[in-house]
XYZ file of C-alpha atoms in Angstrom:
735
model
C -194.334 75.518 104.565
C -193.203 79.262 105.190
C -193.860 80.390 101.548
C -197.660 78.993 101.042
C -198.459 80.897 104.604
C -196.414 83.971 102.932
C -198.624 83.521 99.788
C -202.155 82.630 101.720
C -201.617 85.659 104.629
C -201.624 88.338 101.863
C -201.784 91.167 103.898
C -203.437 89.751 107.500
C -200.316 90.405 110.303
C -199.035 87.668 111.444
C -195.894 86.250 112.920
C -194.089 83.141 112.870
C -192.626 81.395 116.283
C -189.244 79.312 116.471
C -188.043 77.296 119.393
C -184.406 79.222 120.176
C -181.101 77.642 118.523
C -183.591 76.358 115.539
C -184.192 77.507 112.105
C -182.053 80.625 112.442
C -181.083 80.727 109.145
C -184.433 79.802 107.301
C -186.383 82.688 109.394
C -183.198 84.830 108.879
C -183.908 85.114 104.940
C -187.794 85.936 105.582
C -186.813 88.459 107.768
C -184.468 90.640 105.496
C -186.952 89.559 102.336
C -190.530 89.809 103.380
C -189.837 91.917 106.747
C -191.624 89.025 108.968
C -192.354 88.824 112.676
C -190.867 85.847 114.156
C -191.448 85.227 117.943
C -188.308 83.416 119.342
C -189.544 80.660 122.386
C -187.760 78.959 124.994
C -188.033 76.241 128.179
C -186.950 78.053 131.034
C -186.993 76.597 134.888
C -184.484 74.683 136.795
C -182.731 72.177 135.010
C -184.681 68.849 137.059
C -187.910 69.680 134.585
C -185.829 70.439 131.406
C -184.884 67.284 129.960
C -187.923 65.181 129.171
C -188.916 68.599 127.625
C -185.546 67.836 125.299
C -186.107 64.251 125.171
C -190.008 64.742 123.939
C -187.847 67.465 120.761
C -186.184 65.372 119.902
C -188.410 62.536 119.771
C -190.800 64.706 117.571
C -188.275 66.192 115.132
C -186.591 62.629 114.554
C -189.669 61.468 114.010
C -189.652 60.609 110.058
C -192.400 62.871 108.425
C -190.630 65.668 111.247
C -189.838 68.614 108.854
C -186.275 69.259 110.181
C -186.028 64.916 109.754
C -186.708 65.000 106.097
C -184.632 67.780 105.105
C -181.796 66.412 105.864
C -182.651 63.143 104.501
C -181.232 62.589 100.505
C -183.921 59.851 100.172
C -186.009 62.463 99.934
C -186.740 65.081 97.237
C -187.385 67.987 97.269
C -190.261 68.660 95.729
C -191.880 66.339 98.940
C -189.920 68.058 101.187
C -191.661 71.132 100.004
C -195.119 69.860 98.962
C -197.605 71.876 99.364
C -199.621 69.859 103.181
C -202.734 70.788 101.855
C -202.333 68.928 98.788
C -200.787 66.467 100.482
C -204.088 65.749 102.708
C -206.465 66.054 100.326
C -204.863 63.175 98.592
C -203.542 61.080 101.536
C -204.720 57.926 102.420
C -205.531 56.733 106.794
C -202.346 54.776 107.222
C -202.634 50.749 107.204
C -201.193 50.327 110.127
C -203.834 52.057 111.959
C -206.624 50.852 113.462
C -210.342 52.486 114.185
C -211.425 51.802 117.862
C -214.013 50.097 117.491
C -211.800 47.660 115.701
C -208.638 47.534 117.926
C -209.316 43.824 119.486
C -208.646 42.196 115.841
C -211.500 40.145 114.077
C -212.464 38.684 117.047
C -214.482 40.793 118.653
C -214.992 44.347 119.088
C -214.456 47.240 121.785
C -216.493 48.747 123.945
C -218.274 52.134 123.100
C -216.709 55.269 124.238
C -217.703 58.819 125.803
C -216.428 61.780 124.638
C -216.918 63.284 128.514
C -215.164 66.734 127.112
C -218.096 66.839 124.703
C -221.275 68.532 125.547
C -223.732 67.030 122.855
C -222.216 63.554 124.855
C -222.421 64.810 128.155
C -226.158 66.277 127.474
C -227.631 63.200 126.261
C -226.099 60.556 129.219
C -228.011 63.660 131.556
C -230.975 62.205 129.701
C -230.893 59.495 129.434
C -229.070 58.670 133.047
C -232.274 60.321 134.627
C -234.740 58.136 135.103
C -236.250 56.212 138.078
C -234.707 53.366 140.173
C -236.686 50.567 140.343
C -236.226 48.267 143.079
C -234.355 44.595 143.259
C -236.480 41.217 143.225
C -234.525 38.191 143.160
C -234.613 36.685 139.529
C -235.539 33.179 140.225
C -237.241 30.209 138.270
C -239.924 29.714 141.314
C -241.636 32.441 143.501
C -239.219 34.333 145.272
C -239.438 34.943 149.391
C -237.948 36.852 151.371
C -238.036 40.720 153.041
C -237.762 43.804 152.078
C -234.942 46.324 152.972
C -233.870 49.638 151.551
C -231.800 50.560 149.365
C -229.509 53.972 150.065
C -227.794 56.814 148.309
C -224.064 56.389 150.123
C -223.239 60.453 148.522
C -226.762 61.258 150.460
C -227.527 58.943 153.022
C -231.407 58.946 151.019
C -233.416 56.065 149.984
C -233.880 55.307 146.424
C -235.701 51.898 145.820
C -235.602 48.327 148.146
C -234.560 45.344 147.499
C -235.833 41.541 148.796
C -233.624 39.591 150.436
C -234.202 36.181 149.800
C -234.133 33.474 152.013
C -233.230 30.311 152.961
C -235.851 28.149 151.215
C -235.628 30.041 147.952
C -231.991 29.860 147.337
C -232.511 25.601 148.087
C -235.144 26.119 145.395
C -232.808 28.187 143.462
C -230.351 25.127 143.808
C -233.374 22.593 142.378
C -234.449 24.792 139.428
C -231.018 25.622 138.357
C -230.136 23.441 134.587
C -226.717 23.820 132.221
C -227.245 25.786 129.077
C -227.426 23.065 127.059
C -227.129 24.997 123.342
C -224.323 25.320 120.930
C -220.922 27.686 122.050
C -221.922 29.309 118.830
C -225.370 29.685 120.069
C -224.629 31.269 124.053
C -221.950 32.963 122.495
C -224.375 34.869 120.350
C -226.197 35.770 123.358
C -223.519 37.538 125.114
C -222.193 39.468 121.995
C -226.350 40.308 122.528
C -226.266 41.018 125.563
C -223.061 43.169 125.538
C -224.976 44.865 122.522
C -228.419 45.131 125.327
C -226.017 47.296 128.214
C -224.121 49.677 125.972
C -228.106 50.616 124.454
C -229.338 50.955 128.002
C -226.619 53.400 128.849
C -228.866 55.832 130.739
C -230.302 54.053 133.035
C -227.218 52.176 133.396
C -224.904 55.606 134.075
C -227.995 56.408 136.305
C -228.001 53.369 138.606
C -223.891 53.342 138.802
C -224.268 56.639 140.495
C -227.126 56.700 143.046
C -226.586 53.214 144.105
C -222.634 52.405 144.455
C -221.182 56.225 144.183
C -219.211 55.797 141.440
C -218.700 59.602 139.202
C -220.308 59.332 135.569
C -216.603 58.092 134.477
C -215.765 55.676 136.571
C -219.668 54.434 134.847
C -217.799 54.706 131.904
C -215.047 52.892 132.650
C -217.584 50.200 133.888
C -219.858 49.899 131.437
C -217.215 49.427 128.413
C -215.359 46.390 131.075
C -218.599 45.186 131.294
C -218.959 44.880 127.886
C -215.835 43.275 127.141
C -216.279 40.556 128.936
C -219.196 39.902 126.736
C -217.303 40.143 123.957
C -213.648 38.188 124.893
C -215.303 35.449 127.489
C -217.714 35.194 123.363
C -215.347 34.674 121.646
C -212.755 32.767 123.561
C -216.043 30.076 123.855
C -217.167 29.493 121.062
C -215.441 26.975 119.600
C -214.783 24.928 122.778
C -217.564 21.702 122.758
C -216.329 20.569 126.652
C -219.079 19.777 128.915
C -220.098 22.376 131.466
C -219.139 21.283 134.984
C -223.083 22.115 135.944
C -223.837 24.514 138.867
C -221.730 27.639 139.624
C -221.985 30.165 142.518
C -220.880 33.652 142.386
C -220.766 35.399 144.486
C -219.424 39.605 143.691
C -218.196 42.244 144.770
C -219.890 46.041 145.870
C -217.198 48.240 144.072
C -217.439 46.961 140.411
C -220.963 45.736 140.693
C -221.608 45.770 137.262
C -218.402 45.447 135.613
C -216.452 42.304 137.953
C -220.374 41.217 138.485
C -220.878 40.712 134.498
C -217.416 38.852 134.188
C -218.374 36.032 136.654
C -221.642 35.018 135.239
C -220.759 35.579 131.861
C -217.349 33.017 131.997
C -219.481 30.658 133.355
C -222.615 30.813 131.258
C -219.750 30.613 128.095
C -219.019 27.110 129.392
C -222.961 26.336 129.407
C -222.683 25.979 133.759
C -226.004 26.436 135.557
C -225.246 29.842 137.389
C -226.876 31.538 141.363
C -225.588 35.310 141.283
C -225.139 36.113 144.914
C -225.332 40.301 144.214
C -223.326 42.263 146.919
C -225.567 43.569 149.491
C -224.988 47.604 148.965
C -225.288 47.194 145.173
C -228.691 44.963 144.061
C -230.203 47.056 141.316
C -227.262 47.573 139.104
C -227.255 43.277 139.365
C -230.640 42.662 139.252
C -230.837 45.488 135.963
C -228.077 43.108 134.812
C -229.822 40.159 135.045
C -233.120 41.557 133.453
C -230.409 41.681 129.768
C -228.917 38.744 130.297
C -232.537 36.743 129.960
C -234.082 39.983 127.334
C -230.666 38.531 125.051
C -231.698 35.116 125.698
C -229.955 33.673 128.694
C -232.467 31.188 129.722
C -233.948 31.980 133.244
C -233.052 28.176 134.274
C -229.517 28.498 133.803
C -229.218 31.975 135.209
C -231.355 32.967 138.755
C -230.240 36.087 140.441
C -230.316 36.115 145.020
C -230.401 38.635 146.626
C -229.248 38.542 150.127
C -227.700 38.418 152.768
C -224.166 36.099 152.952
C -225.082 33.611 155.456
C -228.427 33.048 153.148
C -227.631 32.698 149.860
C -223.411 32.174 150.620
C -224.125 29.397 153.008
C -226.667 27.519 150.723
C -223.462 27.851 147.760
C -220.850 26.441 149.844
C -223.105 23.860 151.747
C -224.997 22.282 148.592
C -222.726 19.415 147.035
C -224.923 20.532 143.621
C -222.811 23.056 143.315
C -220.022 21.964 141.150
C -217.497 25.664 141.533
C -217.617 28.645 143.612
C -216.033 32.280 142.065
C -216.223 35.044 144.709
C -214.347 38.979 144.204
C -214.329 40.088 148.508
C -211.714 40.122 150.928
C -209.066 37.283 151.745
C -210.716 36.911 155.176
C -213.931 36.071 153.291
C -212.367 33.575 150.721
C -210.538 31.476 153.309
C -214.089 30.451 155.039
C -216.116 29.796 151.692
C -213.090 27.686 151.128
C -213.383 26.103 153.813
C -216.823 26.029 154.136
C -216.332 24.390 149.938
C -214.183 21.419 151.598
C -216.734 20.370 154.284
C -219.348 20.153 152.440
C -218.517 20.348 148.360
C -216.723 17.447 146.896
C -213.081 17.607 146.951
C -211.795 19.516 144.447
C -214.555 21.563 143.926
C -213.422 25.003 142.559
C -212.556 28.373 143.778
C -211.842 30.660 141.646
C -211.292 33.818 144.600
C -210.398 37.450 143.495
C -209.274 39.573 147.330
C -207.616 42.554 147.939
C -204.078 43.604 147.916
C -201.196 45.778 149.881
C -200.615 47.007 146.613
C -197.252 49.839 146.461
C -195.849 52.138 143.936
C -191.767 52.908 144.014
C -191.259 56.424 142.698
C -187.353 56.814 142.120
C -185.301 59.654 141.314
C -185.315 59.247 137.529
C -188.816 59.645 137.831
C -191.215 62.668 135.735
C -192.198 63.924 138.991
C -195.573 65.433 137.208
C -196.474 62.055 135.105
C -196.196 60.286 139.086
C -197.779 62.566 141.077
C -200.886 62.543 138.499
C -200.298 58.624 138.852
C -200.201 57.921 142.448
C -203.672 60.981 142.913
C -205.063 59.044 140.812
C -204.038 55.150 142.292
C -205.071 55.823 145.778
C -207.864 58.653 145.620
C -209.510 57.373 142.158
C -212.939 55.401 142.913
C -212.142 56.956 146.641
C -209.806 54.305 147.183
C -212.267 52.105 146.753
C -210.958 49.505 144.394
C -208.818 46.115 144.558
C -206.092 47.587 142.889
C -206.239 50.929 144.989
C -202.073 52.361 145.708
C -202.203 51.789 149.556
C -197.850 51.984 149.794
C -195.815 54.960 148.406
C -192.164 54.346 148.524
C -190.171 57.796 147.179
C -186.808 57.635 147.119
C -185.053 60.325 149.061
C -183.399 62.748 147.384
C -186.619 63.747 145.466
C -189.052 63.245 148.322
C -189.757 66.540 149.823
C -190.254 68.316 146.278
C -192.748 65.022 145.423
C -194.788 65.130 148.544
C -195.215 68.745 148.554
C -196.887 68.545 145.145
C -199.201 65.484 145.573
C -200.726 67.298 148.837
C -200.847 70.542 146.116
C -202.887 67.454 143.672
C -204.850 66.004 146.218
C -206.024 70.233 147.215
C -207.376 70.170 143.775
C -209.754 67.703 144.809
C -213.353 67.884 144.737
C -214.964 65.857 146.963
C -218.532 65.605 146.269
C -222.387 63.829 144.361
C -220.585 61.944 141.925
C -224.140 62.966 139.737
C -221.760 65.784 139.385
C -219.440 66.586 136.325
C -216.473 68.290 138.606
C -216.505 65.841 141.415
C -213.743 64.158 141.394
C -213.861 61.730 144.257
C -217.509 60.246 146.209
C -218.475 59.278 148.773
C -217.279 55.171 150.478
C -220.068 52.757 150.284
C -221.383 53.081 153.586
C -221.673 53.874 157.433
C -219.822 50.790 158.907
C -217.031 51.870 155.815
C -216.842 55.090 156.477
C -216.896 54.405 159.993
C -213.657 52.377 160.167
C -211.825 54.281 157.998
C -212.166 57.448 160.337
C -211.624 55.184 163.368
C -207.927 54.358 161.924
C -207.389 58.144 160.238
C -207.871 59.442 164.072
C -206.342 56.431 165.467
C -202.687 57.764 163.075
C -203.596 61.666 163.856
C -199.345 61.669 164.359
C -198.782 60.418 161.183
C -201.067 62.448 159.117
C -198.793 64.475 156.254
C -201.886 65.422 154.418
C -205.957 65.555 154.839
C -208.880 66.871 152.743
C -212.028 68.121 154.291
C -215.575 66.455 153.444
C -219.150 67.493 152.983
C -221.472 67.533 155.723
C -224.015 64.894 154.425
C -222.977 61.229 153.615
C -220.681 58.479 153.913
C -217.623 60.638 152.958
C -214.395 60.279 153.627
C -211.711 62.673 153.267
C -207.884 62.474 151.192
C -205.275 61.398 153.967
C -201.392 61.033 152.770
C -199.892 59.057 156.687
C -196.140 58.888 156.825
C -194.649 55.229 158.060
C -191.149 54.183 157.351
C -192.354 50.803 155.146
C -195.036 48.560 154.724
C -194.417 46.675 157.234
C -196.429 49.464 159.553
C -199.994 48.683 157.227
C -201.614 45.897 160.398
C -204.374 45.278 157.292
C -205.781 46.648 153.653
C -207.884 49.920 154.505
C -210.216 50.276 151.648
C -210.651 54.057 151.610
C -209.158 56.577 150.283
C -205.820 56.768 152.528
C -201.740 56.897 151.393
C -199.305 55.635 153.040
C -195.989 57.291 152.180
C -192.502 55.825 152.438
C -188.628 56.522 151.889
C -186.166 54.554 150.923
C -182.180 55.407 149.652
C -181.390 54.445 146.322
C -179.116 51.900 147.540
C -182.752 50.191 149.437
C -184.808 49.438 146.408
C -183.934 45.691 146.499
C -184.484 46.103 150.295
C -187.655 48.009 149.237
C -189.052 45.183 147.101
C -188.046 42.246 149.818
C -190.625 44.158 152.282
C -193.196 44.511 150.245
C -192.869 40.421 149.029
C -192.689 39.702 152.492
C -196.298 40.634 152.866
C -197.304 37.980 150.677
C -200.432 40.089 148.746
C -199.596 40.482 145.108
C -202.555 42.062 143.207
C -200.926 45.280 141.536
C -197.616 47.448 141.419
C -196.163 50.940 140.238
C -192.949 51.396 139.371
C -192.368 55.726 137.783
C -188.300 55.206 136.844
C -186.800 55.733 133.004
C -183.985 53.486 133.357
C -184.918 50.318 131.221
C -182.875 48.310 133.357
C -184.496 49.149 136.482
C -188.228 48.661 135.141
C -186.657 44.593 134.283
C -185.176 43.847 137.723
C -187.494 45.174 139.569
C -190.197 43.463 137.567
C -188.643 40.055 137.489
C -187.788 40.605 141.362
C -191.426 41.212 142.527
C -194.783 38.732 142.797
C -197.462 40.497 141.937
C -200.520 39.880 138.829
C -200.195 43.147 137.110
C -197.422 45.643 137.137
C -197.654 49.520 135.829
C -194.892 51.103 134.654
C -194.690 54.879 134.404
C -198.867 54.845 134.482
C -201.285 54.355 137.010
C -202.112 51.122 138.298
C -206.361 51.315 139.046
C -207.927 49.915 135.968
C -207.330 46.238 133.888
C -208.512 46.251 130.055
C -210.042 42.696 129.115
C -208.168 40.965 126.625
C -205.274 43.366 126.641
C -204.038 43.416 130.391
C -205.734 40.104 132.511
C -206.078 40.932 136.193
C -205.713 39.001 139.480
C -202.794 37.940 142.110
C -201.195 35.852 143.838
C -199.943 34.595 146.974
C -203.301 36.121 149.566
C -204.382 38.614 146.777
C -206.020 35.903 144.969
C -205.967 32.098 143.164
C -205.763 32.459 139.497
C -206.633 32.716 136.752
C -207.110 36.511 135.289
C -210.187 37.768 134.644
C -210.131 39.437 131.721
C -207.485 36.657 130.003
C -206.697 33.623 128.178
C -206.974 30.775 130.583
C -210.477 32.365 132.876
C -212.768 30.308 130.429
C -211.405 26.986 130.433
C -211.619 26.839 133.835
C -215.047 26.423 134.353
C -215.736 23.947 131.508
C -215.089 20.487 133.213
C -211.680 18.995 133.293
C -209.874 16.756 131.478
C -210.923 13.134 133.604
C -207.324 11.039 135.128
C -204.915 9.731 132.459
C -204.474 6.492 134.998
C -206.365 4.683 136.950
C -205.825 5.128 140.927
C -203.854 2.792 142.687
C -202.838 1.799 146.888
C -199.852 2.926 149.293
C -198.850 0.162 151.174
C -196.293 1.878 152.682
C -196.024 5.571 154.411
C -194.319 8.568 152.692
C -191.604 9.952 153.678
C -192.515 13.794 155.172
C -189.005 15.052 155.316
C -187.907 14.124 151.962
C -191.376 15.845 150.668
C -190.119 18.610 152.788
C -187.292 19.515 151.340
C -187.660 19.190 147.583
C -190.680 21.557 148.473
C -188.156 23.955 149.708
C -185.563 23.351 147.519
C -187.663 23.582 144.148
C -186.971 27.402 141.726
C -189.061 29.347 139.974
C -189.111 29.172 136.522
C -190.381 31.149 133.260
C -192.737 29.394 131.005
C -194.398 31.119 129.019
C -194.845 34.863 127.268
C -197.304 36.054 125.003
C -197.477 40.353 123.472
C -201.250 41.235 124.556
C -202.925 43.961 121.988
C -203.169 47.652 123.010
C -202.559 50.879 122.313
C -200.064 52.609 120.425
C -197.821 53.881 123.292
C -198.026 50.680 125.207
C -196.265 47.512 126.019
C -198.895 45.067 127.106
C -197.254 41.224 128.042
C -198.450 38.040 129.718
C -196.181 35.320 131.085
C -196.418 32.617 133.084
C -193.896 31.661 136.272
C -193.366 28.516 137.918
C -195.453 28.400 141.265
C -194.028 26.534 144.250
C -194.647 22.859 142.953
C -197.771 20.410 142.928
C -197.738 17.409 145.543
C -198.370 14.626 144.110
C -200.075 12.397 145.953
C -201.554 9.533 143.762
C -202.513 7.038 145.044
C -200.407 4.370 143.831
C -196.988 4.978 142.280
C -198.561 5.151 138.543
C -200.005 7.621 139.300
C -198.149 10.036 140.924
C -195.597 9.084 137.566
C -198.990 10.181 135.693
C -199.451 13.071 137.718
C -195.937 14.731 137.409
C -195.585 14.105 133.862
C -198.993 15.339 133.310
C -197.290 18.679 135.899
C -193.948 18.818 134.031
C -195.473 18.812 130.442
C -197.190 21.818 131.214
C -194.248 23.837 132.356
C -194.073 22.993 136.482
C -192.612 22.612 139.092
C -193.836 18.947 140.751
C -192.980 16.883 144.028
C -194.450 13.220 144.482
C -194.931 11.023 147.402
C -193.836 7.499 148.127
C -196.896 6.662 149.882
C -199.661 7.488 152.201
C -200.100 11.060 153.330
C -201.520 11.798 156.295
C -204.065 14.834 155.878
C -202.653 16.374 158.681
C -199.043 16.902 157.240
C -200.754 19.277 154.813
C -201.583 21.608 156.989
C -197.198 22.261 157.700
C -195.898 21.007 154.667
C -194.154 24.314 152.759
C -194.452 25.784 149.475
C -197.297 23.875 148.293
C -199.344 25.523 145.127
C -201.949 22.447 144.713
C -202.421 19.271 145.541
C -203.210 16.385 142.900
C -205.264 13.531 144.370
C -207.381 10.959 141.788
C -208.405 8.656 145.119
C -211.367 8.104 146.845
C -214.206 10.643 148.183
C -213.115 9.986 151.560
C -209.236 10.776 151.458
C -209.934 13.790 149.070
C -212.071 15.528 152.220
C -209.585 15.233 154.312
C -206.924 16.268 152.427
C -209.231 19.206 151.527
C -209.408 19.922 154.424
C -206.786 20.209 156.077
C -205.641 22.249 152.927
C -208.377 24.793 154.001
C -207.322 25.004 157.030
C -203.648 25.867 155.861
C -202.655 29.443 157.329
C -201.762 32.091 153.858
C -202.446 31.545 150.981
C -205.869 29.299 149.351
C -204.112 26.338 148.051
C -206.329 23.978 146.509
C -207.147 19.992 145.654
C -207.120 18.856 142.281
C -209.113 15.958 141.961
C -208.713 16.080 137.319
C -205.524 16.358 135.012
C -204.277 20.232 136.493
C -204.494 22.828 134.017
C -201.355 25.424 133.339
C -203.672 28.182 136.111
C -202.814 25.844 138.354
C -198.930 24.793 138.144
C -197.970 28.951 137.140
C -198.686 32.536 138.076
C -200.212 34.669 135.308
C -197.781 38.019 135.507
C -198.922 41.159 133.429
C -196.356 44.006 132.369
C -197.671 47.254 131.275
C -195.536 49.824 130.754
C -196.177 53.693 129.332
C -193.326 54.092 126.908
C -194.278 57.056 125.912
C -193.156 57.947 129.484
C -189.812 59.524 128.353
C -191.091 61.807 127.201
C -192.370 60.957 123.347
C -193.038 58.344 121.976
C -190.011 56.000 120.677
C -191.459 54.669 118.455
C -191.648 57.920 116.261
C -187.846 57.225 115.098
C -188.745 53.650 114.140
C -187.562 53.265 110.115
């Protein structure tokens, strides 16, 4: 390489560079023979900053393609070492293992299209395409809808951007009357969903425009949301196209405002892929993007009888969905409290065993130990806590920092916060946009004011729009958080190095289990913490927001959701009609021994059932495991039914406790450690059991009246590790 440079440079002035301590003999010879200049550089700084740099250089220089590696490898000929790099480039073939971005997920589905927001031509194309008039949001129903019109406003400015018709109760009831399952072959349904994905990508401009103005999404967040929606459509199409099972029937889908396109689309796509009829209720603040998406789905070929949109209040549309016995399933994303209310209403009105798939909130924590790379940790902390104005269910709420590094790290977080720009997300330079509405703004502002004595750092906010200042509060631990604050508020606690086990126990004790972040460079600690923490998604040495469909299935446990995980292999199967009980119901002659059941339930220990690696980019490990839930209580009725139920649960790898007699329904309100109840008997007793389970405090426990599936008996937990976080990619050392 040096000889080639000398030959090509001729009389042109230039200089070589080398790292201090490397290549000294070579450059001494070149200096002597050719009178060249050579700049020597070396890392300068504190010892704590040096380790990651040295590890990165070690990994780079130790890579198989490195000159330093090849020159001492006797298996590489001198001719190969000295080969003209331009000749090598001209004759090189792409590595067979190198996968093009669109082929990241193999033959089953095409990856969603990305947008380079640093490219001026791409930005100009987006700016032109998104500058369109915002349409009104009207119900999309088979029958003529009725309701009242109301304004939709831009949360960044408070200005009216369009109107929406909020349907009345009669329209909601007629939509259920008109709903029909999608009676087409699975292959045809999959083709329609793929066509819808293409239409989503073709209409990126209006989608970005609506997301920015209606939901306060930055352009980067809008791009990510569109890609996630497209991924859902293609992934669920691939997951369900070879399944011939029957649909459940009519499925209600209630989606949130913080991901009004991605989660909305994912719920609908999974239910449609199983052939169900879907009644979709968008969040009240974001009906426009929902109506636009439903229009594209209809354009792609989804029948109107199989997919209807009902914008409206929860007290109207939600009540219709949870009170009509013809509804055969409900999927919901929102608050834990609302999910519990929905579960109680469903238990009272729908058929016993009607499934509720709920993804709810969380008190998400991150632990940063003394070995973490500070710059990397700060980047991920700020992204996790403040991106999207903290309005993600996965957002970081409570940060634990090892006290040895806390002063320095907290100072760095303050500096990084100061660099955040608040403003209208329509502007590309905006980092933090508004919260969704005045109610959210007031609730969060009141919380910050009530904790003014704990404020470590707070930013200023624009004078108009629904903005909340990114704020950092000092707390003693996660127990200080009375509830989830759904906005840009980060709570910070410190811990001693010998208190890590206590910290994990405190986090688990809160009962939520959505996301958790860990920054450490100790591999054994990663394993220990990931085994101990009870959350659905664990992120190591990266931010804890964002989950790629099919690579990082997303969803929580405990107070954070029922499962199965969205974007995972067990989601679509839940929307098909389940297998009927394997035996007929019998009858009990006596009462169950409640004390025995209590002891058996409390004595069960969880175990790992299965583990699989998920696809993803180089430099990232994605692993999905299934861990047994607390036991499934098998109530028969009758000894034969209980035996079949226990066998079904254990065949899936789960834990079961069988009854030995009739159990009063009120006993279900007090028995501990339940994950589900199996009942194959009459509807009246089933409803009593369902209502008793819905009356329990804490996580939602469901009644199963058919054969169970793996998601009934196991928690799905996903681990995502940034494998480059040690300072380089260790995979480069592979022989």
